CSV table of C-alpha atoms and ligand atoms in Angstrom, one decimal:
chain,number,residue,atom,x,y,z
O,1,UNK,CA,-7.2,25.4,-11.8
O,2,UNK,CA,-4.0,26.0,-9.5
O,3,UNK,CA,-3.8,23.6,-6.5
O,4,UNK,CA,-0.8,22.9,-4.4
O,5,UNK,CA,1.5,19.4,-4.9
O,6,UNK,CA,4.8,17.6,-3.3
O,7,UNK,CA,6.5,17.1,-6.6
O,8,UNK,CA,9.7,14.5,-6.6
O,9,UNK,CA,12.1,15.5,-9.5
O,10,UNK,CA,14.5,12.6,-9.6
O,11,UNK,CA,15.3,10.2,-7.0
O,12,UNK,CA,17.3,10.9,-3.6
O,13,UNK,CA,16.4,14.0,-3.8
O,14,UNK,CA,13.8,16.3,-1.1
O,15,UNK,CA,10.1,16.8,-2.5
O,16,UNK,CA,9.4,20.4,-3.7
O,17,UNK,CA,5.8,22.0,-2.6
O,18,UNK,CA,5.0,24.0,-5.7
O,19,UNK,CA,1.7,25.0,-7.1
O,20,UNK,CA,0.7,23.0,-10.3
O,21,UNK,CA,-2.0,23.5,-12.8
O,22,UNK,CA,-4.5,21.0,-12.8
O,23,UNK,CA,-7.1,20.0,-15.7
O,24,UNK,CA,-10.6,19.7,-15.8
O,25,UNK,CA,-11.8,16.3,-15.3
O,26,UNK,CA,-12.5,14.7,-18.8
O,27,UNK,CA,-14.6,11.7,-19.1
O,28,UNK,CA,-15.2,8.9,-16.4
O,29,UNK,CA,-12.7,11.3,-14.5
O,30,UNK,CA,-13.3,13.4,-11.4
O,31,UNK,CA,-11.8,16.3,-9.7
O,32,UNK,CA,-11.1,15.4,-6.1
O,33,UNK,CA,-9.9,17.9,-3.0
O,34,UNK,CA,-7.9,15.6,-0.5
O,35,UNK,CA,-8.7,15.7,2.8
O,36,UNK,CA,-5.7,13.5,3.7
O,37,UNK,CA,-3.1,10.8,2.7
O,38,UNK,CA,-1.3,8.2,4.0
O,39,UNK,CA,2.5,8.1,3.7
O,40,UNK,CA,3.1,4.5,2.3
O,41,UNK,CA,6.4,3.1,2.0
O,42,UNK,CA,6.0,2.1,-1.5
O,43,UNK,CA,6.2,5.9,-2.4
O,44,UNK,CA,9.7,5.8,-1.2
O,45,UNK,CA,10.7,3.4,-4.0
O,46,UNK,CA,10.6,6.5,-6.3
O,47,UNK,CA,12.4,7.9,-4.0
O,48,UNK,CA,14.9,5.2,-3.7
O,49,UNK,CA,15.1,4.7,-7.5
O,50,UNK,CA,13.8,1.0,-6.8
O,51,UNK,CA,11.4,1.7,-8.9
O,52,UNK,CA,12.7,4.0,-11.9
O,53,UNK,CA,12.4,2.5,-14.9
O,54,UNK,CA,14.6,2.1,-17.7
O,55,UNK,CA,14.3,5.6,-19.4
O,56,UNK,CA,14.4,4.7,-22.6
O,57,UNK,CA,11.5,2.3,-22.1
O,58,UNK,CA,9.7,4.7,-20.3
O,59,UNK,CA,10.3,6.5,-23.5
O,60,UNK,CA,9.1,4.4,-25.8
O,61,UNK,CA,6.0,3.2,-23.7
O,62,UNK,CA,5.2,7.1,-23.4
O,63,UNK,CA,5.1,7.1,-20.1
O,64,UNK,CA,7.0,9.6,-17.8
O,65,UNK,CA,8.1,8.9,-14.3
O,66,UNK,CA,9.6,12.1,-13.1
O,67,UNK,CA,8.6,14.7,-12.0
O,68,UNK,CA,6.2,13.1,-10.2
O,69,UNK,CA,3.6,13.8,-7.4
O,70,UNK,CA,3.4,10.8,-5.6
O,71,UNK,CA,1.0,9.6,-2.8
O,72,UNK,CA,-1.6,6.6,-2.9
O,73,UNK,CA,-3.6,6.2,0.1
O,74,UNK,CA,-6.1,9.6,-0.3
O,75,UNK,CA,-9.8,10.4,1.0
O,76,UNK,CA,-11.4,13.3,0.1
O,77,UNK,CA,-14.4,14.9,-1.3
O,78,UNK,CA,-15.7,15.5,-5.0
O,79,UNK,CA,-15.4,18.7,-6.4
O,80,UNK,CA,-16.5,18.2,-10.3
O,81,UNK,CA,-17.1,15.9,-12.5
O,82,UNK,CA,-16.2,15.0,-15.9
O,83,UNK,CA,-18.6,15.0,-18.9
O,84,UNK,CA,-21.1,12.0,-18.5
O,85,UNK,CA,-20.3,10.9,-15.0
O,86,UNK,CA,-23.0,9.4,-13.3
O,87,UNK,CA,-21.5,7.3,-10.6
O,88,UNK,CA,-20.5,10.2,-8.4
O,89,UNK,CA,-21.4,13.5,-7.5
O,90,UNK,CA,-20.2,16.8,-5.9
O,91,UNK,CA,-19.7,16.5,-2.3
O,92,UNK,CA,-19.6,12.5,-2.3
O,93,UNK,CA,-16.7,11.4,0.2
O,94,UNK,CA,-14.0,9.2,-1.6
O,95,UNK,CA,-11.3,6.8,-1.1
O,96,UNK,CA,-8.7,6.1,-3.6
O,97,UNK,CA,-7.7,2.4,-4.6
O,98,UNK,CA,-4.3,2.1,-5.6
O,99,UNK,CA,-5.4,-0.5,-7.7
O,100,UNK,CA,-7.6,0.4,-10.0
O,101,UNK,CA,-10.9,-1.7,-11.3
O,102,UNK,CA,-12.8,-1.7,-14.6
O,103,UNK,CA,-15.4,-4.0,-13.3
O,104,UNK,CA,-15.4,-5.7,-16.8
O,105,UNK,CA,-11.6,-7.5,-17.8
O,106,UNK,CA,-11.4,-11.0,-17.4
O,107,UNK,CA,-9.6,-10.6,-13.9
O,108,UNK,CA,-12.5,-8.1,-12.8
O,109,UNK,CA,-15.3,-10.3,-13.4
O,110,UNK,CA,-13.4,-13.6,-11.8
O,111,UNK,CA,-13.3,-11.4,-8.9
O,112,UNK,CA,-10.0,-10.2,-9.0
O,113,UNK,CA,-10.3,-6.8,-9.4
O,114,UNK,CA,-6.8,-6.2,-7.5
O,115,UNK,CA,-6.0,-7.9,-11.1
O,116,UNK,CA,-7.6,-5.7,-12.8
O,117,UNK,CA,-6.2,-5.2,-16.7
O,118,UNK,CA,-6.1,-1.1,-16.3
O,119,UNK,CA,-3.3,-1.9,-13.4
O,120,UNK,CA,-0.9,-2.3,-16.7
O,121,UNK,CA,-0.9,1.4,-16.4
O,122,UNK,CA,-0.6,2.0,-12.7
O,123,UNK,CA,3.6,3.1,-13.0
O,124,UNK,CA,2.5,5.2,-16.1
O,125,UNK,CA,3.0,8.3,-14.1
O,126,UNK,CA,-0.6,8.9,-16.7
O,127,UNK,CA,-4.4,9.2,-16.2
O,128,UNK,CA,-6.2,6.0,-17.9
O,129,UNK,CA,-6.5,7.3,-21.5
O,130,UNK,CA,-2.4,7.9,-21.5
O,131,UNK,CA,-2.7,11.5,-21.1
O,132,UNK,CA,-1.9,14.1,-18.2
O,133,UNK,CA,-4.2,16.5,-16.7
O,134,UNK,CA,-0.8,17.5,-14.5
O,135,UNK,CA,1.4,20.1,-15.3
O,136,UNK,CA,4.0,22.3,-13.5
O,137,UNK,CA,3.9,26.0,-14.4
O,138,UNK,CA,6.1,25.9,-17.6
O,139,UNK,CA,3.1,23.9,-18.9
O,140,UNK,CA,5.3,20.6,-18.9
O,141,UNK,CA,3.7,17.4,-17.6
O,142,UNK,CA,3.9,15.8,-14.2
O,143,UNK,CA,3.5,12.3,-13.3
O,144,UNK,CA,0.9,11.0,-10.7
O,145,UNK,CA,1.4,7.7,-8.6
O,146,UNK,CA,-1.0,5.0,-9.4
O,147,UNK,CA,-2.6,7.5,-11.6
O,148,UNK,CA,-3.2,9.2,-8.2
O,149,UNK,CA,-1.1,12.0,-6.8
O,150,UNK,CA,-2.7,12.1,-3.6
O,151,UNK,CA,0.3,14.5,-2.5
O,152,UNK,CA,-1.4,16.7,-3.6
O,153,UNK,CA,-4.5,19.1,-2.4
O,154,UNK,CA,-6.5,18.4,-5.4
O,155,UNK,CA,-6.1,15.6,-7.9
O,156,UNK,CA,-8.1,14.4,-11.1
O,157,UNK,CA,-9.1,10.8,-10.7
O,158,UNK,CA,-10.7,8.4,-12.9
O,159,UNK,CA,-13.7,6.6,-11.5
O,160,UNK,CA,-11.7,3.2,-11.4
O,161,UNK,CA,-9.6,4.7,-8.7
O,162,UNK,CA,-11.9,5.6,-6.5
O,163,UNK,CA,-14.8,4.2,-4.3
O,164,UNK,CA,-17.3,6.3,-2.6
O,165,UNK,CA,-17.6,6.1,1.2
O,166,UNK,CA,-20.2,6.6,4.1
O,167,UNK,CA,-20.1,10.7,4.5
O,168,UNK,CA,-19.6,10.6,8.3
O,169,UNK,CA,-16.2,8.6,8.4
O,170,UNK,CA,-13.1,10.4,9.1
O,171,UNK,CA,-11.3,10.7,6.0
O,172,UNK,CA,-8.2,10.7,7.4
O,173,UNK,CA,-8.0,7.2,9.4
O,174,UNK,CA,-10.5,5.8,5.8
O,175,UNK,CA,-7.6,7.0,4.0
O,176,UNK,CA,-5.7,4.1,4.9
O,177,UNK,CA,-7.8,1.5,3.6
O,178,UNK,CA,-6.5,2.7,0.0
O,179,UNK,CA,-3.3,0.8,0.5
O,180,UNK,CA,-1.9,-0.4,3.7
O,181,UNK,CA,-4.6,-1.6,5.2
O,182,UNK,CA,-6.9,-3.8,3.0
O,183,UNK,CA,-3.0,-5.1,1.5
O,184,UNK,CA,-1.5,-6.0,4.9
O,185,UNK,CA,-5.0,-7.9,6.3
O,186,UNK,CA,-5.8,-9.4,2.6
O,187,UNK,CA,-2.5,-10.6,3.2
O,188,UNK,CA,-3.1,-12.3,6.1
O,189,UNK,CA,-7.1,-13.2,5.1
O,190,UNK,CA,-6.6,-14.0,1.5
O,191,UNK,CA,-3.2,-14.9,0.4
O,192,UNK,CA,-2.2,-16.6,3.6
O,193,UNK,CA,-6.0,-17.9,4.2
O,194,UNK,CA,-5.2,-18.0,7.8
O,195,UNK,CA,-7.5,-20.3,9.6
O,196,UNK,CA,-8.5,-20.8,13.1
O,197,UNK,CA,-5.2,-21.9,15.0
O,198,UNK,CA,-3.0,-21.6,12.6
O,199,UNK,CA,0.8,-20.2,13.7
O,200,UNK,CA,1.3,-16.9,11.4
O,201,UNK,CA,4.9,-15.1,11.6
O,202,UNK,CA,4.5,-11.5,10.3
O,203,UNK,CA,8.0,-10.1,9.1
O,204,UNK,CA,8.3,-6.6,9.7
O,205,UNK,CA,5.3,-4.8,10.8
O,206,UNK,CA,5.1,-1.1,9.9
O,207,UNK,CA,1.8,0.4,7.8
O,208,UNK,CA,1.2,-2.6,6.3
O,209,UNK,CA,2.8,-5.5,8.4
O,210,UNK,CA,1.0,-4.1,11.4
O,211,UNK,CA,-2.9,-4.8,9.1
O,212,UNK,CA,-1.1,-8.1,8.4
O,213,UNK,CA,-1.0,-8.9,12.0
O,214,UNK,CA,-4.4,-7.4,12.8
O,215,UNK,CA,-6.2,-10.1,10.5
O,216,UNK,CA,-4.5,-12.8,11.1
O,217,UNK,CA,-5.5,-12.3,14.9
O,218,UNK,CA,-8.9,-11.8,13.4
O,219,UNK,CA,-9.1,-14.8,11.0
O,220,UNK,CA,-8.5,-16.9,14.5
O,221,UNK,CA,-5.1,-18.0,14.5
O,222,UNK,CA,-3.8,-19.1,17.6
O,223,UNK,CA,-0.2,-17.6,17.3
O,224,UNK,CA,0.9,-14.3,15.5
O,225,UNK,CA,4.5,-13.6,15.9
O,226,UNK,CA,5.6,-10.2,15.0
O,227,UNK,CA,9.2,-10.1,13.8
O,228,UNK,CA,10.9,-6.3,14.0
O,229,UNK,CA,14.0,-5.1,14.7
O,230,UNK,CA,12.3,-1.6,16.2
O,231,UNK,CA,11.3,-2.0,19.8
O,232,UNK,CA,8.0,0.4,19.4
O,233,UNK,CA,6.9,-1.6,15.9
O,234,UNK,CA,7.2,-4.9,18.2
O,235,UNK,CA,5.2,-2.8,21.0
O,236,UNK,CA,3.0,-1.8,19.2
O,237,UNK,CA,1.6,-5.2,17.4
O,238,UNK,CA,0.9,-6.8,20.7
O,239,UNK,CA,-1.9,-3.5,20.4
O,240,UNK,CA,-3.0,-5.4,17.0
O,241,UNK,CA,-3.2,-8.7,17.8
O,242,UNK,CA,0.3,-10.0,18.0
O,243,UNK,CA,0.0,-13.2,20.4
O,244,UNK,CA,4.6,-13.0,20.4
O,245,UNK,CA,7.2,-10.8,19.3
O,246,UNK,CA,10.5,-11.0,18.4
O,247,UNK,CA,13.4,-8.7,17.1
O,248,UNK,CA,15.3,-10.9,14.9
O,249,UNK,CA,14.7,-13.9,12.8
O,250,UNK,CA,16.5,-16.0,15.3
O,251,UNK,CA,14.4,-15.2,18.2
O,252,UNK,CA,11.3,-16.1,15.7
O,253,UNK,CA,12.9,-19.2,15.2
O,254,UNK,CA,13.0,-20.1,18.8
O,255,UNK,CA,9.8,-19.1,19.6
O,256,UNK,CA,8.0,-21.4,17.0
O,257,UNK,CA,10.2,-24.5,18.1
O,258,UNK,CA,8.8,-23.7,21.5
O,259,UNK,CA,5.0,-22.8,20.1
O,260,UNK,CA,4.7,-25.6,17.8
O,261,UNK,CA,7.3,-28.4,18.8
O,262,UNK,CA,9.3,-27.8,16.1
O,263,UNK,CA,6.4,-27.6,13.5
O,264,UNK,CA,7.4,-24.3,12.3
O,265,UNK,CA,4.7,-21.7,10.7
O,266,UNK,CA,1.3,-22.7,8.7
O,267,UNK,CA,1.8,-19.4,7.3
O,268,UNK,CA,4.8,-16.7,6.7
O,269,UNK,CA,3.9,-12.9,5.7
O,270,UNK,CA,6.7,-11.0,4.6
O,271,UNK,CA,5.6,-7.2,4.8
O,272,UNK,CA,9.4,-5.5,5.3
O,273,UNK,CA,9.8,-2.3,3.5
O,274,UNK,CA,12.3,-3.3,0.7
O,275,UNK,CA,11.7,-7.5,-0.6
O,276,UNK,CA,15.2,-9.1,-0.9
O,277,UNK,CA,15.7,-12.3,-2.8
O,278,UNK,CA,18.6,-13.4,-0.9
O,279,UNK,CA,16.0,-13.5,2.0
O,280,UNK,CA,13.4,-16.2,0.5
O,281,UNK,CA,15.1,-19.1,2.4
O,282,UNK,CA,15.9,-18.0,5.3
O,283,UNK,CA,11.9,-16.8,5.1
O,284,UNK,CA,10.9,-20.1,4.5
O,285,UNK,CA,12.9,-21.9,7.2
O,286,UNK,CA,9.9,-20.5,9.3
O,287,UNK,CA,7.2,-22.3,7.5
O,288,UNK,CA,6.8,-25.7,8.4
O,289,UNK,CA,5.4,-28.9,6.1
O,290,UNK,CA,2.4,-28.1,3.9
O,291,UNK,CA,2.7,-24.2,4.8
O,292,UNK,CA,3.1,-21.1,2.6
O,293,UNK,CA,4.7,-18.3,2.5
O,294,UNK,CA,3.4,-14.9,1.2
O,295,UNK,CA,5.5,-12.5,-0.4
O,296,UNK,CA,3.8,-9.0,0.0
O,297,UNK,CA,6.6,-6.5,0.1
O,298,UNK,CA,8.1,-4.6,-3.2
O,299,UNK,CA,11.3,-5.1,-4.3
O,300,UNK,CA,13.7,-3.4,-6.4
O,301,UNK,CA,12.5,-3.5,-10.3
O,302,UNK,CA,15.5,-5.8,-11.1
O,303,UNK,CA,15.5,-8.0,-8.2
O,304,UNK,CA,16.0,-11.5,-10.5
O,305,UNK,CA,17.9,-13.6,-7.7
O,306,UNK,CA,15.9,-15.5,-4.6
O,307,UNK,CA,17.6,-17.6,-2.6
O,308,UNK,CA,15.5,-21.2,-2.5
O,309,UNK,CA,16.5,-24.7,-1.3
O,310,UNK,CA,14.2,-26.3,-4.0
O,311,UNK,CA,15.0,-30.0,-2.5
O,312,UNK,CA,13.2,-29.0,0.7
O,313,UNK,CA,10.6,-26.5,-0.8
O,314,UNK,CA,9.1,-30.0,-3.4
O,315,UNK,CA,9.8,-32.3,-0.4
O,316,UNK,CA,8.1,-29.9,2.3
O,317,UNK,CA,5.3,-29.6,0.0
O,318,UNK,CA,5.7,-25.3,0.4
O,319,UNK,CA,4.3,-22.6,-1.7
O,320,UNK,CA,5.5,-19.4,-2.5
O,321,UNK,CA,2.8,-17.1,-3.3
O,322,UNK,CA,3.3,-13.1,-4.7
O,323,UNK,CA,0.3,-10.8,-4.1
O,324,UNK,CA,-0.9,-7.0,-4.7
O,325,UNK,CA,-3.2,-5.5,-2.6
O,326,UNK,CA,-3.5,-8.3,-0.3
O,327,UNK,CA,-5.6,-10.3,-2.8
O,328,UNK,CA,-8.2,-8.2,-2.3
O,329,UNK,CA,-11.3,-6.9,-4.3
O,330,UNK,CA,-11.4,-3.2,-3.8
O,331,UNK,CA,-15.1,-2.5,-4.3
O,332,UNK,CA,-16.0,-5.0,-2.1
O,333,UNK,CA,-13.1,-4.9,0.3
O,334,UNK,CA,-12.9,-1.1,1.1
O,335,UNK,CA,-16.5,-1.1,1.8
O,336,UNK,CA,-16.3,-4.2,4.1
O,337,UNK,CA,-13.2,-3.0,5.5
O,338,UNK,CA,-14.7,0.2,6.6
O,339,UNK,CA,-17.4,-1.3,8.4
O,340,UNK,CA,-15.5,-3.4,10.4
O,341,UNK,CA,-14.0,0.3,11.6
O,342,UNK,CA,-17.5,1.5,12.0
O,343,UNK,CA,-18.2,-1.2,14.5
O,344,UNK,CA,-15.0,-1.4,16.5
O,345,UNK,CA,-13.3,-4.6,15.3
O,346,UNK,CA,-10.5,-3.2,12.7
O,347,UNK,CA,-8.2,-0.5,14.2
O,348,UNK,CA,-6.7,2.7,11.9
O,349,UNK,CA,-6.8,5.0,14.6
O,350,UNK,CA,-4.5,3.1,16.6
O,351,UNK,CA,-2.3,3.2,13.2
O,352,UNK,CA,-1.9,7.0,12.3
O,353,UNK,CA,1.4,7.4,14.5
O,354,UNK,CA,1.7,11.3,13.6
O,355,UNK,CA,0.1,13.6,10.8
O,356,UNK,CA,1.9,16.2,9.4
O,357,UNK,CA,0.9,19.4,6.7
O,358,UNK,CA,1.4,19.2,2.9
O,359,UNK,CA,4.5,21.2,3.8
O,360,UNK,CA,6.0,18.9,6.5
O,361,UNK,CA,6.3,16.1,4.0
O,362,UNK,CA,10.3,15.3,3.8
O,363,UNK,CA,10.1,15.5,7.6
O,364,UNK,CA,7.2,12.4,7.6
O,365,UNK,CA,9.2,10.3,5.7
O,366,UNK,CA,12.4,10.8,7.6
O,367,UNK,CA,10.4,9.8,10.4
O,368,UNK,CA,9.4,6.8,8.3
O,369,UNK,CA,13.2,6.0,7.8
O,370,UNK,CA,13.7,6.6,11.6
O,371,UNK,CA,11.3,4.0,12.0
O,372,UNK,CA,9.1,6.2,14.2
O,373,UNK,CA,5.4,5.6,12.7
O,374,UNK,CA,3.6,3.2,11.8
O,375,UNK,CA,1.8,5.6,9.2
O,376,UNK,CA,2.4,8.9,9.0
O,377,UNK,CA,-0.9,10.8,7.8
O,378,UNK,CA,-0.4,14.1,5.7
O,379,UNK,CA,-3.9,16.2,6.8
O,380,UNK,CA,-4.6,19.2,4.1
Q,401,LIG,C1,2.6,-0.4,-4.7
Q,401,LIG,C2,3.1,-1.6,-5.5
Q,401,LIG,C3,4.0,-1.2,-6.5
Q,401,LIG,C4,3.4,-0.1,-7.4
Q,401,LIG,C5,3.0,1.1,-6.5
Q,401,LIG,C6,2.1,0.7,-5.4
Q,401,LIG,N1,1.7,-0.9,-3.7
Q,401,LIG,C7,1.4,-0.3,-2.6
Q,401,LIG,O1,2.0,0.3,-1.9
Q,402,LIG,ZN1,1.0,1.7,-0.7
């Protein structure tokens, strides 16, 4: 079938609407019609290049990451299935997982599906059996994102990307728990394993810093800093739970010698758009004796350098943790996470700043760069 698709060619450059050709789903694989995507930052490392690969690795892995249609965070509704599948059917309302989960690896069944072994694939720009059910009109392939391509008005998914949803929630706020979400509060619930009165700084609080902040306040802690250089970010958390705010890491220092006596943080989150090694210390001055600090955001590919006082990180008793997804277990997560909607005690509406067409895509993520959304929602 022909469906419509924002398709990156190379990095720093505009994403081209065309028309692609899309596949029929083949096994464990579904055809899916989007009803709406979030705009995640980590798309923008394609567009950066922080993310392009060696090319003659990506060569040899037979992979292919550009063209690309990239796009992460999508809800929509089933169209067809693939031969054999049982688990879904036409008209069932989806979510996409930008981690996928067998249900069956190691890492699966220890209840780390954000683990999961099939995420190997997940820059592969290819569905799960290595092939591509995407092509451009000249009949040439075309990556997808996560094995995704939620940029996209239809996509084919495999079944480990996806997790069906109540029918009635709006797919374009449920969108959000694909990514940004369920990895900024994981974040804050399970890698930082805030507790009741703990002292959490959250650095930088866009799509996924701002769900970072949100469970924090929810896991009970008694002080949630939000650190942002833009005035309506820092606005805007006190709306999700942020207790403090503060616009440099200065002012967050100041605060938490006056909120703790000098204690510093139990816990610091660092959600910024673009991870920078040079930063780690100056990140972990924040966190007092015994505390942690969570590394969420992506960095560049080749980012080898951090910046660590090792004396005072072994003599502070610190940790350093890296996590994807916020820690989180998709199938359970996503449904959990929606619920919480359903009953008034997670925001996403509050989170969709603006939503824009298919069409209006380069102009949603220059508002992104602008720093003028928290999430910018693309409604087909
Ligand atoms: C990213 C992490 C790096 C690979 C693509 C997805 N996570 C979410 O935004
Ligand atoms: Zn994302």
């Amino acid at each position: 079938m022909r469906t419509r698709a924002a398709v990156l060619y190379a990095p720093h450059t505009d994403y081209v609407i065309e028309e692609i050709e899309l596949d029929d789903p083949k096994e464990n694989e579904v055809l899916v019609r989007f009803v709406a995507s979030g705009m995640c930052h980590s798309d923008e490392h394609m567009v950066t290049g922080d993310m392009a690969m060696d090319p003659a690795i990506v060569e040899m892995l037979g992979w292919q990451q550009y063209p690309i249609i990239l796009g992460h965070e999508g809800g929509g509704i089933v169209e067809k299935v693939g031969p054999g599948v049982t688990e879904l059917a036409v008209g069932d309302h989806v979510v996409t997982s930008f981690v996928p989960s067998c249900g069956r690896c190691p890492s699966c069944a220890k209840g780390q599906q954000n683990l999961c072994d099939s995420g190997a694939y997940l820059l592969s720009g290819r569905q799960a059996d290595g092939t591509a059910r995407h092509h451009l009109l000249d009949g040439s392939d075309v990556a997808t994102m996560c094995c995704l391509g939620t940029f996209a008005e239809h996509s084919v998914v495999n079944l480990n990307s996806l997790v069906k949803v109540e029918p009635d929630l709006p797919l374009d706020k449920a969108c959000l728990v694909a990514c940004g979400v369920t990895t900024g509060w994981g974040s804050a619930t399970y890698a930082a394993d805030t507790e009741p009165g703990d002292t959490i700084v959250v650095i930088g609080t866009g799509g996924v810093g701002m769900n970072a902040v949100q469970g924090a306040a929810m896991a009970g802690a008694r002080h949630v800093i939000a650190l942002d250089p833009v005035e309506f970010k820092r606005e805007q958390a006190q709306r999700f739970g942020a207790t403090h705010t503060a616009a440099t890491v200065e002012e967050a220092q100041a605060l938490l010698g006056e909120l703790t006596w000098g204690r510093n943080a139990d816990k610091v989150i660092v959600t910024v758009g673009e991870g920078k090694g040079a930063d780690v210390e100056t990140y972990m001055g924040m966190v007092g004796k015994g505390g942690k600090l969570v590394f969420t955001a992506v960095a560049n590919m080749n980012e080898n350098d951090v910046q660590l006082n090792l004396f005072m990180f072994a003599m502070q008793q610190k940790s350093l943790v890296g996590t994807i997804f916020g820690s989180a277990n998709p199938r359970y997560d996503i449904p959990k996470l929606l619920s919480l909607y359903r009953s008034g005690k997670l925001k996403l509406d509050e989170l969709v700043t603006r939503t824009y067409t298919l069409d209006q895509i380069n102009q949603g993520y220059q508002d992104m760069r602008d720093g003028i959304n928290i999430r910018g929602v693309i409604v087909y």
